[in-house]
mmCIF file of C-alpha atoms in Angstrom:
data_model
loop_
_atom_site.group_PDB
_atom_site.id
_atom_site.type_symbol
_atom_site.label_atom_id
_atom_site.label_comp_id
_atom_site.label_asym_id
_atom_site.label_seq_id
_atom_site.Cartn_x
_atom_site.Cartn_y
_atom_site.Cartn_z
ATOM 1 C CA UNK A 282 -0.260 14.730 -13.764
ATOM 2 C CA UNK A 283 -0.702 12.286 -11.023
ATOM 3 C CA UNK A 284 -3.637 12.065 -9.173
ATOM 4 C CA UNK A 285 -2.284 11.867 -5.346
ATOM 5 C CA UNK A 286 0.526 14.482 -5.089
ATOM 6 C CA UNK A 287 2.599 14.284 -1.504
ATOM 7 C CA UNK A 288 4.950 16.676 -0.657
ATOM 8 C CA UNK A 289 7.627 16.841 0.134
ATOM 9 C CA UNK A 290 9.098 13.561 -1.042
ATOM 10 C CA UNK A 291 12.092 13.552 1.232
ATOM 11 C CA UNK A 292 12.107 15.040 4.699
ATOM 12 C CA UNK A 293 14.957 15.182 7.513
ATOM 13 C CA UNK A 294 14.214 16.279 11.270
ATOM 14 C CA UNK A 295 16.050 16.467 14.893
ATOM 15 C CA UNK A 296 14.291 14.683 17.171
ATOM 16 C CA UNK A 297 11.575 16.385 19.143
ATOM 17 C CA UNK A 298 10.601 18.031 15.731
ATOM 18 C CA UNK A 299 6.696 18.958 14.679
ATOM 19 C CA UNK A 300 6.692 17.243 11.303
ATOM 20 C CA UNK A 301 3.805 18.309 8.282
ATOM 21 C CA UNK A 302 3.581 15.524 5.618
ATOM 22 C CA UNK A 303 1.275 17.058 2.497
ATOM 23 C CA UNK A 304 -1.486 15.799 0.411
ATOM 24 C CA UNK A 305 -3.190 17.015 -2.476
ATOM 25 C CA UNK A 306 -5.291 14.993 -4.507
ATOM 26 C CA UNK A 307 -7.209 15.917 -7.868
ATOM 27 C CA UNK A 308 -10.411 13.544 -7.924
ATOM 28 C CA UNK A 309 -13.641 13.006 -6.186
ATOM 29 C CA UNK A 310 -13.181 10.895 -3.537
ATOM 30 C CA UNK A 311 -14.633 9.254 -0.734
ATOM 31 C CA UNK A 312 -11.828 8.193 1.663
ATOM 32 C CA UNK A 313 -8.225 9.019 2.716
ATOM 33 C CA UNK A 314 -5.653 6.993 3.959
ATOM 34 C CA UNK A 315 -2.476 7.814 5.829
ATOM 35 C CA UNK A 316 -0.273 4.581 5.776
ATOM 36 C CA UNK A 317 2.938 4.250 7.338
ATOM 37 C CA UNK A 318 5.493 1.968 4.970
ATOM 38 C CA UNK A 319 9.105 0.863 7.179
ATOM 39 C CA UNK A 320 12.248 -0.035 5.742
ATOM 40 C CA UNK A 321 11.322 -3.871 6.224
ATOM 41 C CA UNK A 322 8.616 -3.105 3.634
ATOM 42 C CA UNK A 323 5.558 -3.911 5.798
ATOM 43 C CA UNK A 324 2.316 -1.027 5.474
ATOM 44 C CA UNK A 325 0.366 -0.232 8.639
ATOM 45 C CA UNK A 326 -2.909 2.070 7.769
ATOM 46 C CA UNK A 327 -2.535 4.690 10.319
ATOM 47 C CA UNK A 328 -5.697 6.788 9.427
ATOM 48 C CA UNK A 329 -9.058 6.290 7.343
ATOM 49 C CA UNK A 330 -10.396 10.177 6.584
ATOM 50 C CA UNK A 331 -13.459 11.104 4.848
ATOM 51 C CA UNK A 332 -13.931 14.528 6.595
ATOM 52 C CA UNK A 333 -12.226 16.463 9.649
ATOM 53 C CA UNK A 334 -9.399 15.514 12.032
ATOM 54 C CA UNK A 335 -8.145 12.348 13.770
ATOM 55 C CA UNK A 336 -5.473 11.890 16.060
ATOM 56 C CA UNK A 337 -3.665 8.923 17.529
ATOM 57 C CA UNK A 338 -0.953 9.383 19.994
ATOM 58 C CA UNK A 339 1.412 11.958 18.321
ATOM 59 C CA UNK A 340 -0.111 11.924 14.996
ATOM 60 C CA UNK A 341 -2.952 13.550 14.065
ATOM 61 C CA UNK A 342 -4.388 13.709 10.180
ATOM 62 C CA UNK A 343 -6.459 16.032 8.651
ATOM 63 C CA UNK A 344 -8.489 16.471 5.869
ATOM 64 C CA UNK A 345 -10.458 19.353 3.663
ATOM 65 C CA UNK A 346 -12.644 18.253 1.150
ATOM 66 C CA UNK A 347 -13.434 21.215 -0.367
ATOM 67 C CA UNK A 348 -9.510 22.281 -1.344
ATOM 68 C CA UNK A 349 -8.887 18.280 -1.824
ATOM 69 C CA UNK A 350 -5.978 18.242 0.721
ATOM 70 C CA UNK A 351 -4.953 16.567 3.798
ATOM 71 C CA UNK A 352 -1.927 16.713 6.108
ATOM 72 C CA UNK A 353 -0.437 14.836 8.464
ATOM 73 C CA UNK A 354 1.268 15.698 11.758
ATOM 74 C CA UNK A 355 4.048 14.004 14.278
ATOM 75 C CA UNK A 356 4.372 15.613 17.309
ATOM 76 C CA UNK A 357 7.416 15.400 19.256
ATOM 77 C CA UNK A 358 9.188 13.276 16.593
ATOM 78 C CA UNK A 359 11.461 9.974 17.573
ATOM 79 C CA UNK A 360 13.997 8.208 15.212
ATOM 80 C CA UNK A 361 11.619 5.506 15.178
ATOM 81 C CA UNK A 362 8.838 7.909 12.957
ATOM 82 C CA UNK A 363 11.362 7.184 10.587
ATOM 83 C CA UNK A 364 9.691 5.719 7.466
ATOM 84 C CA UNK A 365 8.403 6.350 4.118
ATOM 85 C CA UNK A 366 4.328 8.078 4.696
ATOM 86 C CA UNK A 367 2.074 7.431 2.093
ATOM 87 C CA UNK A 368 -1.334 8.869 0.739
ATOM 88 C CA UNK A 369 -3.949 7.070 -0.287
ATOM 89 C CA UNK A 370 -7.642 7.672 -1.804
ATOM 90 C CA UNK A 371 -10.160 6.222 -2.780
ATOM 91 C CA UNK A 372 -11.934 7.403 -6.042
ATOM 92 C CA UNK A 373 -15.438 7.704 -6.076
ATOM 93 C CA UNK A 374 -17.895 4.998 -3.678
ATOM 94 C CA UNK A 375 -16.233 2.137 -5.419
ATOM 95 C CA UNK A 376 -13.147 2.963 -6.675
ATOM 96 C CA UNK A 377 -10.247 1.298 -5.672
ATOM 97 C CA UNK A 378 -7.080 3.175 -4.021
ATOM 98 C CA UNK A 379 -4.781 5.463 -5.962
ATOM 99 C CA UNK A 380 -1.371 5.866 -4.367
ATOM 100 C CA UNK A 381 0.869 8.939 -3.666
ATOM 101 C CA UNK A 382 4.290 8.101 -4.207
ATOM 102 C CA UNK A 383 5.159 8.244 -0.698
ATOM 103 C CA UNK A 384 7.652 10.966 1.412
ATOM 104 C CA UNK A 385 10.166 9.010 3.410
ATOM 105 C CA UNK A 386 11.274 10.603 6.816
ATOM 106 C CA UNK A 387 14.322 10.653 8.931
ATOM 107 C CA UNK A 388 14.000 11.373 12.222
ATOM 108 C CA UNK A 389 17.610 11.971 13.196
ATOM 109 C CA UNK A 390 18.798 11.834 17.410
ATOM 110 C CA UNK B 249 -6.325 -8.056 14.738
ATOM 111 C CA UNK B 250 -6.265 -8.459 10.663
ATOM 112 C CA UNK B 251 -3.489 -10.666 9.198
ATOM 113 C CA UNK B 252 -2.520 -10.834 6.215
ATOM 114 C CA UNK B 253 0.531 -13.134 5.533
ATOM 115 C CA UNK B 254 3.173 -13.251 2.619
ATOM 116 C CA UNK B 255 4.693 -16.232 2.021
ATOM 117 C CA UNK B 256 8.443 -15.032 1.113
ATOM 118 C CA UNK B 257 9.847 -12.081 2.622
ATOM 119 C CA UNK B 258 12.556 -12.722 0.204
ATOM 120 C CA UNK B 259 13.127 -14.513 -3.518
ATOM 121 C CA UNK B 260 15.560 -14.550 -5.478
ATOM 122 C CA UNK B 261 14.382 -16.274 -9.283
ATOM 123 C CA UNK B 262 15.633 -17.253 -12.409
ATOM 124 C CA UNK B 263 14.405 -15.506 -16.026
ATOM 125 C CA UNK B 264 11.674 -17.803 -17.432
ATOM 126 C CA UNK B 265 11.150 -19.676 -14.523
ATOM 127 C CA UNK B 266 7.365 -19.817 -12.993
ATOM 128 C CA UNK B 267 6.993 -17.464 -9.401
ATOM 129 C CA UNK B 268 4.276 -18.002 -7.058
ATOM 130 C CA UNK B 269 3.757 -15.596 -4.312
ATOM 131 C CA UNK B 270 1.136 -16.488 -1.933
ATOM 132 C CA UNK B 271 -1.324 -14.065 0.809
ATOM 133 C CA UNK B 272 -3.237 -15.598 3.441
ATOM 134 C CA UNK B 273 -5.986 -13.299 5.063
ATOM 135 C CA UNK B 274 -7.164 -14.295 8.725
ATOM 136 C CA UNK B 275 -9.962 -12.011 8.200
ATOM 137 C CA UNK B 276 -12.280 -13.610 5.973
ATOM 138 C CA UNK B 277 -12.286 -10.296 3.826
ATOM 139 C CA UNK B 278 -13.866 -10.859 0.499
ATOM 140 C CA UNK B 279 -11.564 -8.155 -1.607
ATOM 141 C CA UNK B 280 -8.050 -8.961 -1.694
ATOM 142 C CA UNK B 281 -5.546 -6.931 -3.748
ATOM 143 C CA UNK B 282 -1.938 -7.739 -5.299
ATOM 144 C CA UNK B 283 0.345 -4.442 -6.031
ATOM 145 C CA UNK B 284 4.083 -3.830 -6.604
ATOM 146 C CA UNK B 285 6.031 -0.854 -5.477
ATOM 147 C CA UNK B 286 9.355 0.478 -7.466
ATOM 148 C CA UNK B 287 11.043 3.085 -6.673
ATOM 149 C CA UNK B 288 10.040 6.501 -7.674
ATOM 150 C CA UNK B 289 6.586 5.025 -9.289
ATOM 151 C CA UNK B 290 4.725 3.893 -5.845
ATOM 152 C CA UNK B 291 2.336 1.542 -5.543
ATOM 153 C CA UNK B 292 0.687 0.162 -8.365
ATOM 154 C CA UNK B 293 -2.325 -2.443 -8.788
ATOM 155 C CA UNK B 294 -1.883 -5.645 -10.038
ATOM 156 C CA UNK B 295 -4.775 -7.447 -10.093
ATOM 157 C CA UNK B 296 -7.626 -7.917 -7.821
ATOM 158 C CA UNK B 297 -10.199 -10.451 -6.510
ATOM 159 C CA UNK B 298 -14.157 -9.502 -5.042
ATOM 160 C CA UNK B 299 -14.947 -13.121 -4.219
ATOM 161 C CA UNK B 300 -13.310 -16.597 -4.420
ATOM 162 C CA UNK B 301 -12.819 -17.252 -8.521
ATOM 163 C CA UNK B 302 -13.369 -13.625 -9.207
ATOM 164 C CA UNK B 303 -10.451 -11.494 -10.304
ATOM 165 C CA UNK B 304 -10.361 -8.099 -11.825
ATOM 166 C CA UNK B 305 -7.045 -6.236 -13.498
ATOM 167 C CA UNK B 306 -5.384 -3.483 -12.174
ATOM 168 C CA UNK B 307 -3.293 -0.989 -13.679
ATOM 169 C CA UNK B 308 -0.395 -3.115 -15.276
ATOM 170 C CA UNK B 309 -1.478 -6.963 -14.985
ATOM 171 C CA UNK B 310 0.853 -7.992 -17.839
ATOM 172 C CA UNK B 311 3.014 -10.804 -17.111
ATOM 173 C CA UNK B 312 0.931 -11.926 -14.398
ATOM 174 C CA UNK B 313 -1.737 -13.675 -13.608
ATOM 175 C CA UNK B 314 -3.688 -14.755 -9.940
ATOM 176 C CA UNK B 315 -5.761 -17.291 -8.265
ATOM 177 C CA UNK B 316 -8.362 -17.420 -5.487
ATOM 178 C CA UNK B 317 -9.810 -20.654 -4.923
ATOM 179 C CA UNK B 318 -10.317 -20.373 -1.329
ATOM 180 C CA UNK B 319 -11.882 -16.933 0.061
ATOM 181 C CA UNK B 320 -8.717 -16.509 2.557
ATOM 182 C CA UNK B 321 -5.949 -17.206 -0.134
ATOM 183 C CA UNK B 322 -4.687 -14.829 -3.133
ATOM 184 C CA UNK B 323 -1.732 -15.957 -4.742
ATOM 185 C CA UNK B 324 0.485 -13.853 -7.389
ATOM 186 C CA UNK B 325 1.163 -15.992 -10.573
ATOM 187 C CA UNK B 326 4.213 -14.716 -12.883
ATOM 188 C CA UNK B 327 4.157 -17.131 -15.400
ATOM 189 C CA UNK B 328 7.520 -16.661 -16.928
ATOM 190 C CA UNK B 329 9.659 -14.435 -14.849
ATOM 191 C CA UNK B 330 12.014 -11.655 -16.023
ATOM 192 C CA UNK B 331 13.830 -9.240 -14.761
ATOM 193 C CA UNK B 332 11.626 -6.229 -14.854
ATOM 194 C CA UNK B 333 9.407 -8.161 -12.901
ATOM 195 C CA UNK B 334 12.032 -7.362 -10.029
ATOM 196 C CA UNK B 335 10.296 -5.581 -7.105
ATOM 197 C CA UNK B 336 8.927 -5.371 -3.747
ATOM 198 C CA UNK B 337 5.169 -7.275 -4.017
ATOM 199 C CA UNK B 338 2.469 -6.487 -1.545
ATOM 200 C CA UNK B 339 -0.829 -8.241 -0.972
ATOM 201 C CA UNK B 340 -3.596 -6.365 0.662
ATOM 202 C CA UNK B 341 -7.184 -7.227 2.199
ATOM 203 C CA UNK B 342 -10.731 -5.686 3.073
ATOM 204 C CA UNK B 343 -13.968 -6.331 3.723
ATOM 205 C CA UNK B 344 -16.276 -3.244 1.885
ATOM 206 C CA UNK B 345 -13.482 -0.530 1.100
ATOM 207 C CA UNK B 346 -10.412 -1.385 -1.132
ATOM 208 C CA UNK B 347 -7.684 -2.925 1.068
ATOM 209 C CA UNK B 348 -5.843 -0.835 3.695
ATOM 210 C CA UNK B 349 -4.841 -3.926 5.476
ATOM 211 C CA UNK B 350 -1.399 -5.141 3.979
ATOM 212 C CA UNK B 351 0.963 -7.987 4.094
ATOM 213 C CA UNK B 352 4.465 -7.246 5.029
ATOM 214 C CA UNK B 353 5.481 -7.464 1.318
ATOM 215 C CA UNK B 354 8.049 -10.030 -0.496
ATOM 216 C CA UNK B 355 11.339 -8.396 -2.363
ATOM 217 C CA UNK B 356 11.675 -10.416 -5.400
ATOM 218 C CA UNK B 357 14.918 -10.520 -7.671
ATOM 219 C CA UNK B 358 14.748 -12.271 -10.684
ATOM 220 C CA UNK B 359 18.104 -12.794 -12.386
#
């Protein structure tokens, strides 16, 4: 079983859609990331999480330790959201990153 | 802002022949990171570097090898290329937590 489970893995909107991208991980950990992969194959880290809720723009992440989950949100979805999501963690204080194996959205006019 | 720079956005290499794939960091990060993605499988670690002449193994560092020699450099050494050695390579940086600063990744086909 893989450590970093995302659902769903593939995900089509309408613009103007309120998009939920899931994570559920399995170990201790001391970070989350929410990074943001485009078809040109570049990653942008959107979000760093260790506890709570962040938001930035239209996108806001969250995260519960205690049930080892985390979601993130678009607002108001565009075409350009379009892109494959990824989770991230961080096992332990020293660990280095475990992957989730990514849901890729289309945001469609 | 961070930069980390891939040398190739694109290669296209023959089986047996020696690859280099080089990441510049404008950051002076001490933790680099080299992964591949395929399809289905996500990102995966490759190998890793703390500090210039360090480097640690990831989860599959078979077939390759890496070299730091200056603390902004990180290049991705597959010795003798082959076709399963076909995928999209990303290099990644950080200073204190494991990299969430990446390149913008090279797609390399080995034929």
């Amino acid at each position: 079983k893989n450590e970093v489970e995302q659902s769903p893995q593939n995900l089509t909107a309408q613009e103007g859609e309120f998009i939920t991208i899931n994570c559920s991980y399995s170990v201790g950990i001391s970070a989350l990331h929410w990074l943001q992969q485009h078809p040109g194959g570049g990653i942008v880290s959107l979000f760093m999480l260790s506890s709570g809720k962040k938001k930035h723009g239209r996108l806001i992440a969250t995260i519960n330790i205690q049930e080892k989950h985390s979601s993130l949100h678009i607002t108001a979805s565009h075409p350009r959201d379009s892109a494959v999501y990824i989770c991230a963690v961080r096992k332990g204080s020293q660990g280095n990153l475990i992957f989730g194996k990514g849901t890729k959205l289309s945001v469609k006019p | 802002d961070v930069k980390v720079t891939q040398s190739s956005r694109y290669l296209v290499k023959r089986t047996g022949e020696k690859v280099f794939l080089e990441c510049v960091q404008d950051m002076d990060h001490e933790n680099m990171f080299w992964y591949r993605q395929d399809p289905g499988l996500g990102l995966r670690l490759i190998y890793f570097s703390y500090d210039v002449k360090m480097k640690e193994k990831g989860d599959i560092p078979e077939g390759y090898s890496v070299s730091r020699e200056k603390k902004e450099r990180f290049s991705l050494i597959l010795e003798s290329a082959s076709t399963n050695q076909t995928s999209m390579y990303l290099c990644a940086s950080s200073f204190g937590a494991p990299g969430a600063f990446f390149g913008q990744g090279t797609r390399l086909t080995v034929v």
